[in-house]
Structures are given as structure tokens and as C-alpha cells.
XYZ file of C-alpha atoms in Angstrom:
378
model
C 15.780 157.937 -49.922
C 11.806 158.309 -50.152
C 10.774 160.856 -53.019
C 8.277 163.338 -51.076
C 5.340 162.872 -53.655
C 5.558 159.187 -53.912
C 5.484 159.307 -50.155
C 2.196 161.507 -50.025
C 0.834 159.419 -52.879
C 1.224 156.669 -50.145
C 0.076 158.313 -47.417
C -2.601 159.686 -49.185
C -3.638 155.632 -50.808
C -3.406 153.097 -47.663
C -5.534 155.670 -45.348
C -8.317 156.538 -47.048
C -7.811 153.850 -49.798
C -7.680 150.450 -48.069
C -8.850 149.004 -45.060
C -8.621 150.035 -41.489
C -6.409 146.547 -40.051
C -5.172 144.537 -42.725
C -3.511 140.573 -41.356
C -0.348 140.769 -41.593
C 0.027 136.911 -43.130
C 3.557 136.010 -41.186
C 2.094 136.135 -38.247
C -1.220 135.834 -39.106
C -2.736 138.550 -36.508
C -4.056 142.250 -36.815
C -2.747 145.670 -38.105
C -4.072 148.721 -38.799
C -2.651 151.449 -41.154
C -0.159 153.281 -39.925
C 2.320 149.621 -39.345
C 1.225 148.619 -43.194
C 2.202 152.143 -43.247
C 5.776 151.132 -42.401
C 5.696 148.334 -44.314
C 5.057 149.408 -47.468
C 7.372 152.729 -46.736
C 10.468 150.547 -47.620
C 8.293 148.900 -50.349
C 8.518 152.291 -52.403
C 11.612 153.455 -51.950
C 12.173 151.739 -55.986
C 9.985 154.319 -56.944
C 12.929 156.525 -58.267
C 12.664 160.246 -60.891
C 13.480 157.555 -63.371
C 11.411 155.467 -62.715
C 8.520 158.094 -62.138
C 9.900 159.892 -65.844
C 9.833 156.372 -68.040
C 5.761 155.379 -66.812
C 5.179 159.256 -68.329
C 6.370 158.802 -71.417
C 5.286 155.086 -71.767
C 1.350 155.849 -70.966
C 1.545 159.354 -71.664
C 0.893 160.436 -68.570
C 0.982 163.737 -66.572
C 4.011 163.108 -63.185
C 1.304 162.502 -60.372
C -0.563 159.959 -62.018
C 2.460 158.537 -62.447
C 3.280 157.997 -59.368
C -0.072 157.131 -58.086
C -0.256 154.361 -59.889
C 3.169 152.977 -58.855
C 2.404 153.366 -55.653
C -0.945 151.678 -56.474
C 0.811 149.089 -57.773
C 2.762 148.117 -54.532
C 0.028 147.587 -52.123
C -0.897 144.030 -52.223
C -3.338 142.522 -49.988
C -5.815 139.919 -50.531
C -9.411 140.089 -50.076
C -11.850 137.577 -48.737
C -15.535 136.529 -49.775
C -17.259 133.861 -48.744
C -20.886 132.957 -46.920
C -20.602 133.073 -42.758
C -21.878 130.082 -40.871
C -23.900 130.752 -38.707
C -21.983 130.484 -35.471
C -18.327 129.892 -35.491
C -16.437 133.318 -36.510
C -13.994 134.513 -35.443
C -13.915 138.648 -34.477
C -11.751 141.356 -34.488
C -11.439 141.637 -30.304
C -11.086 137.641 -30.542
C -8.095 137.986 -32.960
C -6.069 140.368 -30.442
C -7.147 138.250 -27.370
C -3.869 137.025 -25.830
C -2.812 133.945 -27.223
C -3.958 132.408 -24.759
C -7.294 132.903 -24.989
C -6.345 131.846 -29.061
C -6.789 128.233 -28.257
C -10.496 128.377 -28.738
C -11.292 129.947 -31.247
C -9.121 128.309 -33.249
C -10.775 124.711 -32.534
C -13.898 126.045 -34.677
C -14.844 126.073 -38.537
C -14.354 129.257 -38.834
C -10.594 130.069 -37.598
C -10.173 127.489 -39.679
C -11.360 128.207 -42.816
C -10.421 131.312 -42.186
C -6.071 130.174 -41.450
C -6.877 128.523 -45.191
C -7.877 131.543 -46.793
C -4.602 133.292 -45.139
C -2.968 130.337 -46.418
C -3.955 130.827 -49.950
C -2.706 134.179 -50.076
C 0.695 133.783 -49.169
C 0.704 131.095 -52.439
C 0.191 134.573 -54.416
C 3.148 135.758 -52.775
C 1.283 138.136 -50.848
C 2.009 139.296 -46.739
C -1.372 141.203 -45.569
C -5.222 140.154 -46.336
C -8.116 141.138 -45.649
C -11.367 139.577 -43.969
C -14.960 140.541 -42.661
C -14.989 138.831 -39.860
C -12.365 139.752 -37.984
C -10.970 142.619 -39.762
C -13.688 145.452 -38.415
C -13.668 146.130 -35.557
C -18.015 146.169 -35.212
C -18.265 147.842 -31.148
C -16.613 150.674 -32.568
C -19.213 152.919 -35.008
C -17.458 154.935 -37.193
C -15.124 152.577 -37.818
C -18.016 149.969 -38.660
C -19.264 153.321 -40.832
C -16.219 153.395 -42.353
C -15.531 150.191 -43.212
C -19.736 149.356 -45.194
C -19.066 152.950 -47.092
C -15.952 152.060 -48.062
C -16.558 147.930 -48.567
C -16.609 148.520 -52.501
C -13.837 150.316 -52.992
C -11.396 147.921 -51.160
C -13.012 145.558 -52.781
C -11.509 147.314 -56.676
C -8.429 148.500 -54.937
C -7.470 145.011 -53.877
C -4.747 141.880 -55.450
C -6.835 138.981 -55.563
C -10.178 138.399 -54.421
C -10.800 134.942 -52.988
C -14.222 133.395 -53.484
C -14.594 130.514 -51.053
C -17.935 128.525 -52.307
C -18.164 125.833 -49.690
C -21.346 124.097 -51.720
C -19.424 123.673 -54.758
C -17.984 120.737 -55.814
C -16.357 122.145 -59.597
C -17.138 124.965 -62.577
C -20.548 123.075 -63.345
C -22.152 123.453 -59.573
C -20.848 126.779 -59.871
C -23.938 128.293 -60.416
C -26.320 126.846 -57.529
C -24.287 127.347 -54.712
C -25.972 130.289 -51.708
C -22.557 132.797 -52.486
C -24.706 133.716 -55.197
C -28.157 134.801 -53.436
C -26.462 136.790 -50.460
C -26.674 140.456 -50.864
C -22.975 142.181 -50.382
C -21.511 139.157 -52.427
C -23.244 140.809 -55.178
C -20.584 143.931 -54.616
C -18.038 141.057 -54.087
C -17.814 139.879 -57.425
C -18.049 143.350 -59.740
C -15.689 144.834 -57.167
C -12.460 143.017 -58.088
C -10.427 143.102 -61.036
C -9.313 139.635 -60.135
C -11.050 137.050 -58.852
C -9.866 132.879 -57.671
C -12.642 130.785 -57.157
C -12.369 128.161 -54.244
C -15.017 125.078 -53.986
C -15.262 122.420 -51.411
C -12.963 122.126 -49.107
C -10.943 124.719 -50.553
C -9.969 123.454 -54.329
C -9.400 125.863 -57.290
C -12.476 125.375 -59.473
C -9.399 126.210 -62.322
C -6.208 127.285 -63.220
C -7.169 130.370 -65.062
C -4.979 132.755 -62.791
C -7.857 135.203 -63.204
C -11.087 133.184 -63.199
C -13.052 136.872 -64.417
C -11.576 135.244 -68.000
C -12.928 132.139 -67.565
C -15.519 131.147 -70.043
C -17.324 128.585 -68.394
C -16.963 130.624 -64.966
C -17.803 133.421 -67.235
C -21.301 131.503 -68.115
C -22.167 130.073 -64.664
C -21.912 133.667 -63.003
C -24.376 134.573 -66.057
C -25.913 131.755 -64.880
C -26.025 132.674 -61.785
C -26.749 136.049 -61.710
C -28.479 137.991 -65.447
C -24.651 140.086 -65.497
C -23.898 139.325 -68.877
C -20.636 138.923 -69.556
C -18.936 141.257 -70.801
C -19.776 143.602 -67.076
C -17.189 141.139 -65.556
C -14.516 139.785 -68.592
C -13.565 143.419 -68.902
C -13.317 145.065 -65.927
C -16.746 147.128 -67.793
C -17.940 147.715 -64.571
C -18.264 150.860 -62.581
C -19.912 152.218 -60.216
C -23.040 155.461 -60.467
C -26.348 155.366 -61.111
C -26.881 153.868 -64.624
C -29.004 151.234 -65.481
C -30.824 151.176 -62.443
C -33.494 149.165 -62.869
C -31.071 146.312 -64.433
C -28.856 146.788 -61.299
C -31.376 146.373 -58.764
C -32.937 143.808 -60.773
C -29.030 142.032 -60.095
C -29.596 142.431 -55.989
C -33.671 142.003 -56.278
C -33.329 137.929 -55.227
C -30.581 138.144 -52.893
C -31.239 138.138 -48.834
C -28.907 139.792 -46.249
C -29.332 139.142 -42.181
C -29.720 142.523 -41.510
C -33.208 143.796 -43.545
C -31.021 147.135 -43.621
C -28.069 145.464 -45.356
C -31.081 144.988 -48.346
C -30.078 148.839 -49.748
C -26.664 149.148 -47.556
C -24.513 146.240 -49.294
C -26.102 148.490 -52.863
C -24.315 151.888 -52.485
C -20.557 150.671 -53.807
C -22.592 150.149 -57.055
C -24.515 153.371 -57.484
C -22.129 155.431 -55.942
C -23.040 156.573 -52.993
C -23.030 157.205 -49.432
C -25.182 157.200 -46.554
C -24.703 156.710 -42.712
C -26.029 153.544 -42.083
C -28.650 153.943 -39.328
C -29.894 149.617 -38.154
C -32.706 149.420 -36.523
C -33.806 152.217 -38.908
C -36.060 149.159 -40.883
C -35.790 147.794 -44.934
C -38.571 149.373 -45.825
C -36.235 153.690 -44.496
C -33.239 152.776 -45.769
C -34.114 150.995 -49.304
C -35.584 154.741 -48.962
C -32.561 156.502 -48.128
C -31.163 154.886 -51.267
C -32.884 155.304 -53.429
C -33.723 159.086 -52.269
C -29.458 159.143 -52.645
C -29.571 157.695 -55.481
C -31.927 160.744 -56.867
C -29.580 163.084 -55.083
C -26.710 162.206 -58.106
C -29.233 161.820 -60.628
C -31.968 162.701 -62.532
C -32.321 159.234 -64.402
C -35.756 158.395 -64.374
C -35.533 154.629 -65.032
C -35.182 155.379 -60.860
C -39.345 155.188 -61.327
C -39.306 151.586 -63.308
C -41.008 149.411 -60.884
C -44.633 148.410 -59.672
C -45.692 146.692 -56.387
C -45.696 147.822 -52.945
C -43.990 151.682 -52.102
C -41.709 152.088 -48.971
C -43.629 152.662 -46.133
C -42.354 155.705 -44.931
C -43.232 158.696 -43.079
C -42.898 160.253 -46.743
C -45.875 161.597 -48.800
C -43.996 160.367 -51.702
C -45.305 156.799 -52.836
C -42.805 156.438 -55.835
C -40.414 154.881 -54.446
C -40.112 151.268 -54.171
C -39.932 148.972 -50.612
C -36.847 147.051 -52.302
C -34.522 145.935 -54.927
C -37.665 143.265 -55.582
C -39.486 145.832 -57.143
C -37.830 146.325 -59.847
C -37.400 142.648 -60.401
C -38.533 141.308 -63.888
C -38.999 145.199 -65.607
C -38.749 145.931 -68.833
C -35.780 148.011 -69.857
C -37.391 151.294 -70.774
C -36.490 153.830 -73.539
C -36.213 157.144 -71.762
C -36.162 160.519 -73.060
C -34.056 162.330 -70.667
C -34.652 165.711 -69.429
C -32.886 168.428 -68.307
C -35.495 168.771 -65.946
C -33.900 167.673 -61.998
C -36.024 165.007 -60.379
C -36.173 166.452 -56.297
C -37.448 164.983 -53.567
C -39.103 167.752 -51.565
C -41.891 167.600 -48.184
C -44.656 167.367 -50.538
C -43.556 164.259 -52.465
C -40.858 163.522 -55.971
C -40.748 166.505 -57.872
C -40.195 165.584 -61.675
C -40.605 166.821 -65.364
C -43.522 164.623 -66.842
C -44.623 164.329 -70.628
C -48.069 162.981 -70.604
C -49.749 161.944 -73.555
C -53.495 161.013 -73.567
C -54.143 157.828 -75.022
C -57.685 158.307 -76.220
C -57.823 157.668 -79.386
C -61.245 158.695 -81.126
C -62.844 159.960 -84.876
C -62.629 163.747 -84.210
C -59.825 164.049 -81.943
C -56.083 163.222 -82.588
C -53.366 161.839 -79.856
C -52.721 164.660 -77.402
C -49.377 166.112 -75.419
C -48.705 168.080 -72.594
C -46.029 168.603 -70.175
C -46.394 168.893 -66.284
C -44.698 169.743 -63.193
C -46.803 167.921 -60.989
C -46.307 165.998 -57.136
C -47.339 162.483 -58.639
C -47.212 160.115 -55.016
C -48.027 156.969 -57.454
C -45.786 154.278 -58.665
C -45.287 153.385 -61.989
């Protein structure tokens, strides 16, 4: 007999916090959330009243938090991080085609890579897995929209992220892999709590249970990304509009096949959401990303950039055109103001402390405040 509040928690988690489609590993077939729900409905029967009370007492949790944690621990799946091949990656519609239509697909390198991922996921005792190549129906605009907005959360909620670095021979060459140059793999590195790296021919690069706890791996990641080890080692990274210039710098040298993805792939990292609109252009997409960050934060660190402003129809010129505009900027000591940044139809409105740096014999440094609509980037 399933407890009512356990079933409610299970429903909420599956239909809001995990991918829309998963691969059912025993049959290598795609299933939707409804089928996943039926599967785990049986498993949560062991979340009894006695176990709930014990968890509440041991971890000083309220009942709802204890149930949510226990349900989340039950919903287990692997998630795939890799660099796409130029062609031949299996699609959603190919994976859902009739069996006789899959024969040609199964001969391709993309399908072989997918099967290798599924094999490794099963080795961890899992029955479900997710790959971005085939688990998103990209012909559905609503599904694509939800997937892009939710990607960070799906990686964070996974049991393990299997990262395939096809060019890496060993730990020493890990930092040179092209995986570290792609836009989407930044959040795929930061979001999961457990990662296993595989190199060429699907050889495990370490024997560690979690490569985020392997110091040599972490040193190579720091070398490749400039992300400090504690962010990864102790799961300190949390999404949100903080350390904006530093986080933009992590993405500065990464590339995406679609220009707009250079902005969309950062939504999860900054904890904001915007509707993808392919065709709007990279500048406009990045402008909307910075606008979304401004709406939830008054941190002026977002203005710590140099170079070309975003080329949009908006009158302000204070917002940059890409993450690369933050590259190499010094970390500023900023006195935060309770006044909010505000993007209006006149420009970017903010409260500034203006300091007159001219020093003469009979004058000292003067300071004052000005409420200004400036159109200059800094």
C-alpha cells in the first residue's frame, strides 16, 4: 500500500524534475514519464511510515522534506554528456521507428556510441538513461522549449553523468579534449553531483566511484576551464546570478553550432529562464539572457565587460554581445546598492557613484551620486 503523500511526491518529481523521455535500458527503447511513473510506483511502496519517521529523526527533517528526499533517491537514471558527431547521431524519430527500420541506424557510429553509453549505465545497476541525441522530440516546439529550460535540473537530478571524451587517452590528456570547448558541456560539468569520465574506446579514465573526487581529474579540469577545484570537488556550485563576470568567463572560449545556443546553454548556470527563439541571432539571444539576469539581480558585476555591445534594436549600449566580452576582466570590489538595475525603453537605469578623479592644488576629489540612463558599456 503506497502512502498518499509518497505518491503525490513521486508524481510531482517525475512530471517536473526528470526528462520527458528516458531510455528503458533492458529493451533500449524510449519511454515517457507515464511509463517511468508506473515503474517507480512499485518501488516507492517500500517508503513506509516507519522509514519516514526514522529519516525525520536522524536528519532533523520535516515529514514533507523527508518524503521528497526518499522519493528522489528512488528515481535513478544515468545521463549522457558527449560531443556530437558531425552526422549519424540517432534521433528521437529513428529510435521510435519500427524495428525493421532500425537496422541501418544500428550500423552507424552514433548508435554504437549510444549503445556503449547504455551498456555502461546498466553496469551501474540502472534501468533508465537519457541522451540528448534521441530523447528529445525536436519537431515539438514545446518539448524542445521545456528541454532547453530544464537541462541543468535534469543533469543535477541524475544518479550519474557519463561523460565520453573520445579523444582522451588518459587523465594527462583530458584537458586537451574538445569536450571542454563546447558550450553545452559547461553545464554538463557543473550540474551533476557524480561524473564518470570515459576516454577513447570507452576506457574508464580512473577507477574512482566519482571522478569529481579524483584530484588528478580535478586538476586537469581546472587547467582546461579555469574553474577552481572546490566548485567541483565539494559540489559548491549553485545556479544563480552571482559571480557573473567569472561565470561568463568560463563560457567565453566555448563554441556552439547554433549561435543562439551560446546564450541558451547558460540559462541553468545563472538560474534564469527564457524561451528559445532560434533565428533571433546570437546577439539578441545573449541580450535577452543578460536582461533576464538583471530582472532577478541588482548585481552590477554584469557590467564588468569590455568590447562590442549587443547589436539589438534596444537603445542601451551597456550590455555585451557575448560571454567573450567578460574574458580577462579583473574581479571588482563592488559596494552593492539597494537600488535595482532597471532596463527601460530609454536604456539601462542604475544608481552610480561618480568620482571626479581630477586633482588640483586647490581642489580635492569630489564625489556625488547621479541617477542616469547611460548608454556606454564599461
